[in-house]
Amino acid sequence: MVERNELKAQKEDKKAWALLEKTLLASVQEQRRSRRWGIFFKSLTFLYLIGALFLFSPLGAIDGSSATGKPHTALIEVRGAIADQQEASADNLVTSLRRAFKDEQTRGVVLRINSPGGSPVQSGYVYDEIKRLRALNPEVKVYAVIADIGASGAYYIAAAADEIYADKASLVGSIGVTAAGFGFVETLDKLGVERRTYTAGEHKAFLDPFQPERQDEREFWQTVLETTHQQFIEQVREGRGDRLQEHPELFSGLVWSGEQALELGLIDGLSSASAVARDIVGTEELVDFTHRESPFQRFSRQLGTSIGNTLATHLGLAAPALR
């Protein structure tokens, strides 16, 4: 009887110890979990503070201007697609131009262009601002220097400069307008999908890639492109004047090599940005006035616009482009 009671007591002790052990393990695990979350939130707070300090500090607002207080040639990069919310947007380029002209030590402005073109609206903004600044500051000349490519909207901008230079192998011109998209009508039919569009206005959905193309709407859209093309031509003629050589394909959208462009009067010579600063402006030192976004600004912009821009482009909803 005594042994049976002792065995029972031992079992109860084992259960109590097991329960205590389980409780202690659970407490340890909870403490570890709490520490992990604590570390996570502290790290998040630290990164947030660092980001805020960087964003509102001078380092977070680097704009590319680094004037030295000595006579210099202002350099502005026109790189990539010319479009809103991009590196070569009108806002960025106009800001750079104004800073360059405002600097009292600027002896000339070089636009170093490496762009296939883009929005006619953005290009037009920059063109007009160059003309305005040139009129206000006739002593400061503007030189466009084309690197690999200065086509379409990029050449539109270059035409506002006093002179244009390029390498002999650069691609220059492409004075034309394009608007492209896709048609998915038969694809929907094959998939058995019905497109339902509700509009107020007979032609409100005329660019819808999921509806059959209408001849009258196609003709209308062509007039829009031709009108934009004519505006482009007029601006090039105004900028280049008598230097242009008449050629039946000059405004056809073809792109020319630097050597060919020189013969056609699309450029004034073969040179580079540094050579123009040294030999033409007469001030070899180049100071970069290109507006540059901070990493945080660039990330937030790309996050908010990249998906929408991609969808618009691939579905044929994008505006006409000078390309």
mmCIF file of C-alpha atoms in Angstrom:
data_model
loop_
_atom_site.group_PDB
_atom_site.id
_atom_site.type_symbol
_atom_site.label_atom_id
_atom_site.label_comp_id
_atom_site.label_asym_id
_atom_site.label_seq_id
_atom_site.Cartn_x
_atom_site.Cartn_y
_atom_site.Cartn_z
ATOM 1 C CA MET A 1 0.000 0.000 0.000
ATOM 2 C CA VAL A 2 2.854 2.330 0.906
ATOM 3 C CA GLU A 3 4.652 1.522 -2.360
ATOM 4 C CA ARG A 4 1.514 2.224 -4.352
ATOM 5 C CA ASN A 5 1.224 5.644 -2.676
ATOM 6 C CA GLU A 6 4.869 6.365 -3.392
ATOM 7 C CA LEU A 7 4.439 5.475 -7.086
ATOM 8 C CA LYS A 8 1.390 7.701 -7.284
ATOM 9 C CA ALA A 9 3.277 10.557 -5.648
ATOM 10 C CA GLN A 10 6.189 10.103 -8.079
ATOM 11 C CA LYS A 11 3.811 10.239 -11.070
ATOM 12 C CA GLU A 12 2.224 13.398 -9.751
ATOM 13 C CA ASP A 13 5.688 14.927 -9.233
ATOM 14 C CA LYS A 14 6.648 14.046 -12.818
ATOM 15 C CA LYS A 15 3.447 15.663 -14.123
ATOM 16 C CA ALA A 16 4.108 18.762 -12.051
ATOM 17 C CA TRP A 17 7.695 19.006 -13.313
ATOM 18 C CA ALA A 18 6.544 18.432 -16.897
ATOM 19 C CA LEU A 19 3.953 21.171 -16.523
ATOM 20 C CA LEU A 20 6.524 23.493 -14.981
ATOM 21 C CA GLU A 21 9.016 22.723 -17.752
ATOM 22 C CA LYS A 22 6.379 23.370 -20.397
ATOM 23 C CA THR A 23 5.458 26.668 -18.756
ATOM 24 C CA LEU A 24 9.090 27.760 -18.578
ATOM 25 C CA LEU A 25 9.694 26.838 -22.246
ATOM 26 C CA ALA A 26 6.607 28.774 -23.309
ATOM 27 C CA SER A 27 7.825 31.757 -21.306
ATOM 28 C CA VAL A 28 11.266 31.575 -22.919
ATOM 29 C CA GLN A 29 9.743 31.315 -26.401
ATOM 30 C CA GLU A 30 7.486 34.290 -25.712
ATOM 31 C CA GLN A 31 10.462 36.304 -24.514
ATOM 32 C CA ARG A 32 12.393 35.397 -27.663
ATOM 33 C CA ARG A 33 9.420 36.345 -29.827
ATOM 34 C CA SER A 34 9.075 39.655 -28.012
ATOM 35 C CA ARG A 35 12.785 40.352 -28.482
ATOM 36 C CA ARG A 36 12.547 39.616 -32.213
ATOM 37 C CA TRP A 37 9.593 41.973 -32.657
ATOM 38 C CA GLY A 38 11.366 44.559 -30.536
ATOM 39 C CA ILE A 39 14.463 44.342 -32.725
ATOM 40 C CA PHE A 40 12.303 44.524 -35.852
ATOM 41 C CA PHE A 41 10.443 47.652 -34.779
ATOM 42 C CA LYS A 42 13.611 49.319 -33.495
ATOM 43 C CA SER A 43 15.336 48.603 -36.821
ATOM 44 C CA LEU A 44 12.319 49.906 -38.733
ATOM 45 C CA THR A 45 12.275 53.076 -36.657
ATOM 46 C CA PHE A 46 16.026 53.511 -37.158
ATOM 47 C CA LEU A 47 15.728 53.126 -40.943
ATOM 48 C CA TYR A 48 12.811 55.525 -41.007
ATOM 49 C CA LEU A 49 14.785 58.167 -39.100
ATOM 50 C CA ILE A 50 17.829 57.695 -41.326
ATOM 51 C CA GLY A 51 15.619 58.007 -44.417
ATOM 52 C CA ALA A 52 13.947 61.147 -43.079
ATOM 53 C CA LEU A 53 17.295 62.727 -42.233
ATOM 54 C CA PHE A 54 18.653 61.891 -45.679
ATOM 55 C CA LEU A 55 15.531 63.129 -47.453
ATOM 56 C CA PHE A 56 15.529 66.508 -45.734
ATOM 57 C CA SER A 57 19.268 66.978 -45.623
ATOM 58 C CA PRO A 58 21.329 68.591 -48.418
ATOM 59 C CA LEU A 59 22.458 65.111 -49.480
ATOM 60 C CA GLY A 60 18.844 64.166 -50.161
ATOM 61 C CA ALA A 61 18.344 67.017 -52.562
ATOM 62 C CA ILE A 62 21.354 66.767 -54.805
ATOM 63 C CA ASP A 63 20.525 68.642 -58.015
ATOM 64 C CA GLY A 64 23.771 68.215 -59.902
ATOM 65 C CA SER A 65 24.873 71.866 -59.874
ATOM 66 C CA SER A 66 28.396 72.330 -58.585
ATOM 67 C CA ALA A 67 29.520 75.782 -59.654
ATOM 68 C CA THR A 68 33.129 76.575 -58.770
ATOM 69 C CA GLY A 69 33.009 80.379 -58.738
ATOM 70 C CA LYS A 70 35.233 80.468 -61.837
ATOM 71 C CA PRO A 71 34.247 80.900 -65.512
ATOM 72 C CA HIS A 72 32.935 77.615 -66.827
ATOM 73 C CA THR A 73 30.811 75.887 -69.445
ATOM 74 C CA ALA A 74 27.537 74.623 -68.002
ATOM 75 C CA LEU A 75 26.773 71.004 -68.876
ATOM 76 C CA ILE A 76 23.228 69.603 -68.914
ATOM 77 C CA GLU A 77 22.541 65.958 -69.726
ATOM 78 C CA VAL A 78 19.500 65.063 -71.850
ATOM 79 C CA ARG A 79 19.510 61.318 -71.394
ATOM 80 C CA GLY A 80 16.859 58.668 -72.018
ATOM 81 C CA ALA A 81 13.200 59.056 -72.901
ATOM 82 C CA ILE A 82 11.874 62.615 -72.826
ATOM 83 C CA ALA A 83 8.705 62.222 -70.788
ATOM 84 C CA ASP A 84 6.968 63.443 -67.671
ATOM 85 C CA GLN A 85 8.262 61.881 -64.446
ATOM 86 C CA GLN A 86 11.453 60.734 -66.178
ATOM 87 C CA GLU A 87 15.044 61.881 -65.845
ATOM 88 C CA ALA A 88 14.733 63.926 -69.053
ATOM 89 C CA SER A 89 11.378 65.502 -68.180
ATOM 90 C CA ALA A 90 10.689 69.129 -69.064
ATOM 91 C CA ASP A 91 10.605 70.052 -65.363
ATOM 92 C CA ASN A 92 14.095 68.653 -64.765
ATOM 93 C CA LEU A 93 15.607 70.116 -67.925
ATOM 94 C CA VAL A 94 14.033 73.540 -67.484
ATOM 95 C CA THR A 95 15.213 73.656 -63.859
ATOM 96 C CA SER A 96 18.753 72.797 -64.996
ATOM 97 C CA LEU A 97 18.692 75.412 -67.754
ATOM 98 C CA ARG A 98 17.534 78.174 -65.425
ATOM 99 C CA ARG A 99 20.247 77.360 -62.883
ATOM 100 C CA ALA A 100 22.897 77.340 -65.584
ATOM 101 C CA PHE A 101 21.844 80.699 -67.002
ATOM 102 C CA LYS A 102 21.469 82.220 -63.526
ATOM 103 C CA ASP A 103 25.085 81.426 -62.647
ATOM 104 C CA GLU A 104 27.131 84.536 -63.404
ATOM 105 C CA GLN A 105 30.206 82.458 -64.266
ATOM 106 C CA THR A 106 28.472 80.509 -67.037
ATOM 107 C CA ARG A 107 30.073 81.339 -70.387
ATOM 108 C CA GLY A 108 28.093 78.877 -72.458
ATOM 109 C CA VAL A 109 25.654 75.996 -72.062
ATOM 110 C CA VAL A 110 26.176 72.542 -73.549
ATOM 111 C CA LEU A 111 23.253 70.147 -73.829
ATOM 112 C CA ARG A 112 24.818 66.691 -74.080
ATOM 113 C CA ILE A 113 22.082 64.640 -75.730
ATOM 114 C CA ASN A 114 21.740 60.874 -75.765
ATOM 115 C CA SER A 115 18.041 60.241 -76.292
ATOM 116 C CA PRO A 116 15.730 58.568 -78.850
ATOM 117 C CA GLY A 117 12.991 61.148 -78.218
ATOM 118 C CA GLY A 118 9.675 61.054 -76.436
ATOM 119 C CA SER A 119 6.763 63.355 -75.707
ATOM 120 C CA PRO A 120 6.202 66.256 -78.126
ATOM 121 C CA VAL A 121 4.709 68.261 -75.268
ATOM 122 C CA GLN A 122 7.752 67.817 -73.001
ATOM 123 C CA SER A 123 10.120 68.527 -75.901
ATOM 124 C CA GLY A 124 8.126 71.638 -76.809
ATOM 125 C CA TYR A 125 8.339 72.962 -73.252
ATOM 126 C CA VAL A 126 12.122 72.639 -73.257
ATOM 127 C CA TYR A 127 12.427 74.112 -76.770
ATOM 128 C CA ASP A 128 10.426 77.195 -75.758
ATOM 129 C CA GLU A 129 12.429 77.672 -72.552
ATOM 130 C CA ILE A 130 15.749 77.521 -74.406
ATOM 131 C CA LYS A 131 14.519 80.175 -76.838
ATOM 132 C CA ARG A 132 13.315 82.361 -73.960
ATOM 133 C CA LEU A 133 16.564 82.086 -72.014
ATOM 134 C CA ARG A 134 18.618 82.766 -75.129
ATOM 135 C CA ALA A 135 16.620 85.942 -75.789
ATOM 136 C CA LEU A 136 17.141 87.129 -72.199
ATOM 137 C CA ASN A 137 20.851 86.233 -72.186
ATOM 138 C CA PRO A 138 22.177 86.764 -75.738
ATOM 139 C CA GLU A 139 25.779 86.669 -74.497
ATOM 140 C CA VAL A 140 25.393 83.034 -73.350
ATOM 141 C CA LYS A 141 25.222 80.627 -76.275
ATOM 142 C CA VAL A 142 23.585 77.209 -76.157
ATOM 143 C CA TYR A 143 25.216 74.262 -77.916
ATOM 144 C CA ALA A 144 23.563 70.890 -78.407
ATOM 145 C CA VAL A 145 26.039 67.999 -78.625
ATOM 146 C CA ILE A 146 24.612 64.653 -79.712
ATOM 147 C CA ALA A 147 26.336 61.501 -78.453
ATOM 148 C CA ASP A 148 25.020 58.110 -79.635
ATOM 149 C CA ILE A 149 21.583 59.354 -80.636
ATOM 150 C CA GLY A 150 19.666 62.617 -80.799
ATOM 151 C CA ALA A 151 16.491 61.683 -82.577
ATOM 152 C CA SER A 152 12.927 62.881 -82.785
ATOM 153 C CA GLY A 153 11.955 64.726 -79.575
ATOM 154 C CA ALA A 154 15.636 64.975 -78.637
ATOM 155 C CA TYR A 155 16.395 66.659 -81.947
ATOM 156 C CA TYR A 156 13.356 68.887 -81.398
ATOM 157 C CA ILE A 157 15.121 70.199 -78.264
ATOM 158 C CA ALA A 158 18.482 70.454 -80.044
ATOM 159 C CA ALA A 159 16.936 72.638 -82.764
ATOM 160 C CA ALA A 160 16.459 75.415 -80.195
ATOM 161 C CA ALA A 161 20.221 75.677 -79.606
ATOM 162 C CA ASP A 162 22.493 78.202 -81.298
ATOM 163 C CA GLU A 163 24.498 75.371 -82.824
ATOM 164 C CA ILE A 164 24.319 71.570 -82.952
ATOM 165 C CA TYR A 165 27.266 69.176 -82.991
ATOM 166 C CA ALA A 166 27.518 65.386 -83.183
ATOM 167 C CA ASP A 167 29.953 62.565 -83.783
ATOM 168 C CA LYS A 168 30.310 61.310 -87.330
ATOM 169 C CA ALA A 169 28.581 58.055 -86.307
ATOM 170 C CA SER A 170 25.832 59.630 -84.172
ATOM 171 C CA LEU A 171 22.217 59.030 -85.152
ATOM 172 C CA VAL A 172 20.477 62.325 -85.856
ATOM 173 C CA GLY A 173 17.039 63.401 -87.032
ATOM 174 C CA SER A 174 14.013 61.131 -87.172
ATOM 175 C CA ILE A 175 11.740 64.129 -87.618
ATOM 176 C CA GLY A 176 8.412 62.352 -87.415
ATOM 177 C CA VAL A 177 5.600 61.333 -85.065
ATOM 178 C CA THR A 178 4.352 57.913 -84.069
ATOM 179 C CA ALA A 179 1.553 56.433 -81.989
ATOM 180 C CA ALA A 180 1.348 52.662 -81.719
ATOM 181 C CA GLY A 181 -0.872 50.103 -80.059
ATOM 182 C CA PHE A 182 -2.400 46.652 -80.443
ATOM 183 C CA GLY A 183 -5.731 45.216 -81.459
ATOM 184 C CA PHE A 184 -7.140 42.298 -79.440
ATOM 185 C CA VAL A 185 -10.598 41.909 -81.007
ATOM 186 C CA GLU A 186 -10.049 38.464 -82.567
ATOM 187 C CA THR A 187 -8.208 37.293 -79.470
ATOM 188 C CA LEU A 188 -11.279 38.051 -77.355
ATOM 189 C CA ASP A 189 -13.488 36.220 -79.831
ATOM 190 C CA LYS A 190 -11.302 33.122 -79.648
ATOM 191 C CA LEU A 191 -11.347 33.219 -75.870
ATOM 192 C CA GLY A 192 -15.088 33.695 -75.789
ATOM 193 C CA VAL A 193 -14.769 36.983 -73.910
ATOM 194 C CA GLU A 194 -17.230 39.802 -74.458
ATOM 195 C CA ARG A 195 -15.977 43.379 -74.142
ATOM 196 C CA ARG A 196 -18.428 45.788 -72.487
ATOM 197 C CA THR A 197 -17.669 49.503 -72.712
ATOM 198 C CA TYR A 198 -20.013 52.271 -71.608
ATOM 199 C CA THR A 199 -19.332 55.791 -72.835
ATOM 200 C CA ALA A 200 -20.982 59.170 -73.272
ATOM 201 C CA GLY A 201 -19.733 60.523 -76.574
ATOM 202 C CA GLU A 202 -19.644 58.683 -79.881
ATOM 203 C CA HIS A 203 -15.853 58.501 -80.136
ATOM 204 C CA LYS A 204 -14.889 58.430 -76.465
ATOM 205 C CA ALA A 205 -13.454 54.896 -76.711
ATOM 206 C CA PHE A 206 -11.877 55.223 -80.144
ATOM 207 C CA LEU A 207 -8.419 54.109 -78.903
ATOM 208 C CA ASP A 208 -9.786 51.036 -77.133
ATOM 209 C CA PRO A 209 -7.640 48.099 -78.380
ATOM 210 C CA PHE A 210 -10.458 45.643 -77.639
ATOM 211 C CA GLN A 211 -12.889 47.177 -80.145
ATOM 212 C CA PRO A 212 -12.771 47.065 -83.952
ATOM 213 C CA GLU A 213 -11.038 50.014 -85.585
ATOM 214 C CA ARG A 214 -13.318 52.446 -87.435
ATOM 215 C CA GLN A 215 -12.186 54.120 -90.642
ATOM 216 C CA ASP A 216 -13.410 57.592 -89.663
ATOM 217 C CA GLU A 217 -11.597 57.389 -86.322
ATOM 218 C CA ARG A 218 -8.429 56.162 -88.002
ATOM 219 C CA GLU A 219 -8.535 59.142 -90.380
ATOM 220 C CA PHE A 220 -9.102 61.520 -87.474
ATOM 221 C CA TRP A 221 -6.157 60.109 -85.525
ATOM 222 C CA GLN A 222 -3.987 60.514 -88.603
ATOM 223 C CA THR A 223 -4.826 64.230 -88.722
ATOM 224 C CA VAL A 224 -3.705 64.543 -85.100
ATOM 225 C CA LEU A 225 -0.355 62.943 -85.929
ATOM 226 C CA GLU A 226 0.088 65.062 -89.056
ATOM 227 C CA THR A 227 -0.689 68.245 -87.145
ATOM 228 C CA THR A 228 1.902 67.347 -84.501
ATOM 229 C CA HIS A 229 4.390 66.489 -87.246
ATOM 230 C CA GLN A 230 3.857 69.852 -88.905
ATOM 231 C CA GLN A 231 4.462 71.624 -85.589
ATOM 232 C CA PHE A 232 7.714 69.673 -85.252
ATOM 233 C CA ILE A 233 8.805 70.655 -88.759
ATOM 234 C CA GLU A 234 8.033 74.326 -88.156
ATOM 235 C CA GLN A 235 10.097 74.382 -84.970
ATOM 236 C CA VAL A 236 13.049 72.726 -86.703
ATOM 237 C CA ARG A 237 12.845 75.210 -89.590
ATOM 238 C CA GLU A 238 12.678 78.107 -87.144
ATOM 239 C CA GLY A 239 15.638 76.831 -85.166
ATOM 240 C CA ARG A 240 17.876 75.859 -88.063
ATOM 241 C CA GLY A 241 16.849 78.540 -90.577
ATOM 242 C CA ASP A 242 18.855 78.734 -93.798
ATOM 243 C CA ARG A 243 21.297 76.074 -92.618
ATOM 244 C CA LEU A 244 18.842 73.332 -93.619
ATOM 245 C CA GLN A 245 19.409 71.788 -97.029
ATOM 246 C CA GLU A 246 16.279 70.792 -98.909
ATOM 247 C CA HIS A 247 15.916 67.047 -99.262
ATOM 248 C CA PRO A 248 12.753 65.080 -100.097
ATOM 249 C CA GLU A 249 13.254 62.765 -97.080
ATOM 250 C CA LEU A 250 14.426 65.394 -94.593
ATOM 251 C CA PHE A 251 11.180 65.342 -92.592
ATOM 252 C CA SER A 252 10.120 61.781 -93.388
ATOM 253 C CA GLY A 253 11.163 60.290 -90.048
ATOM 254 C CA LEU A 254 14.440 58.855 -91.331
ATOM 255 C CA VAL A 255 17.462 58.962 -89.057
ATOM 256 C CA TRP A 256 20.850 60.066 -90.401
ATOM 257 C CA SER A 257 24.474 59.541 -89.427
ATOM 258 C CA GLY A 258 26.433 62.521 -88.157
ATOM 259 C CA GLU A 259 28.204 62.929 -91.472
ATOM 260 C CA GLN A 260 24.933 62.837 -93.401
ATOM 261 C CA ALA A 261 23.300 65.214 -90.936
ATOM 262 C CA LEU A 262 26.127 67.699 -91.484
ATOM 263 C CA GLU A 263 25.535 67.646 -95.252
ATOM 264 C CA LEU A 264 21.795 68.192 -94.709
ATOM 265 C CA GLY A 265 22.335 71.117 -92.361
ATOM 266 C CA LEU A 266 20.808 69.272 -89.388
ATOM 267 C CA ILE A 267 24.041 69.886 -87.443
ATOM 268 C CA ASP A 268 26.819 72.485 -87.637
ATOM 269 C CA GLY A 269 29.855 70.307 -87.148
ATOM 270 C CA LEU A 270 31.441 67.150 -85.785
ATOM 271 C CA SER A 271 32.614 67.493 -82.200
ATOM 272 C CA SER A 272 32.186 66.406 -78.571
ATOM 273 C CA ALA A 273 31.005 68.223 -75.457
ATOM 274 C CA SER A 274 34.511 68.768 -74.081
ATOM 275 C CA ALA A 275 35.805 69.946 -77.454
ATOM 276 C CA VAL A 276 32.921 72.414 -77.831
ATOM 277 C CA ALA A 277 33.645 73.802 -74.357
ATOM 278 C CA ARG A 278 37.350 74.140 -75.117
ATOM 279 C CA ASP A 279 37.348 75.265 -78.756
ATOM 280 C CA ILE A 280 34.050 77.132 -79.166
ATOM 281 C CA VAL A 281 32.937 78.399 -75.770
ATOM 282 C CA GLY A 282 36.566 79.035 -74.844
ATOM 283 C CA THR A 283 36.143 77.753 -71.285
ATOM 284 C CA GLU A 284 37.358 74.180 -70.969
ATOM 285 C CA GLU A 285 36.047 73.551 -67.451
ATOM 286 C CA LEU A 286 32.659 71.800 -67.525
ATOM 287 C CA VAL A 287 30.316 72.192 -64.555
ATOM 288 C CA ASP A 288 27.392 69.764 -64.395
ATOM 289 C CA PHE A 289 24.043 71.511 -63.804
ATOM 290 C CA THR A 290 21.945 68.432 -64.566
ATOM 291 C CA HIS A 291 19.054 68.100 -62.129
ATOM 292 C CA ARG A 292 19.270 64.754 -60.365
ATOM 293 C CA GLU A 293 16.651 63.244 -58.074
ATOM 294 C CA SER A 294 17.565 61.810 -54.701
ATOM 295 C CA PRO A 295 17.267 58.008 -54.396
ATOM 296 C CA PHE A 296 14.127 58.419 -52.274
ATOM 297 C CA GLN A 297 12.475 60.735 -54.810
ATOM 298 C CA ARG A 298 13.344 58.376 -57.641
ATOM 299 C CA PHE A 299 12.030 55.328 -55.791
ATOM 300 C CA SER A 300 8.711 56.963 -54.883
ATOM 301 C CA ARG A 301 8.234 58.248 -58.417
ATOM 302 C CA GLN A 302 8.976 54.928 -60.054
ATOM 303 C CA LEU A 303 6.787 53.039 -57.619
ATOM 304 C CA GLY A 304 3.801 55.243 -58.391
ATOM 305 C CA THR A 305 4.096 55.530 -62.164
ATOM 306 C CA SER A 306 5.905 52.552 -63.688
ATOM 307 C CA ILE A 307 2.981 50.128 -63.665
ATOM 308 C CA GLY A 308 0.514 52.650 -65.046
ATOM 309 C CA ASN A 309 2.880 53.838 -67.773
ATOM 310 C CA THR A 310 3.664 50.289 -68.854
ATOM 311 C CA LEU A 311 0.009 49.323 -69.123
ATOM 312 C CA ALA A 312 -0.865 52.490 -71.026
ATOM 313 C CA THR A 313 1.938 51.917 -73.509
ATOM 314 C CA HIS A 314 1.195 48.251 -74.193
ATOM 315 C CA LEU A 315 -2.560 48.752 -74.454
ATOM 316 C CA GLY A 316 -2.194 51.548 -76.972
ATOM 317 C CA LEU A 317 -3.396 54.296 -74.651
ATOM 318 C CA ALA A 318 -0.220 56.396 -74.792
ATOM 319 C CA ALA A 319 -0.087 59.847 -76.346
ATOM 320 C CA PRO A 320 1.751 60.489 -79.657
ATOM 321 C CA ALA A 321 5.513 60.379 -79.353
ATOM 322 C CA LEU A 322 8.340 61.968 -81.297
ATOM 323 C CA ARG A 323 10.286 58.797 -82.089
#
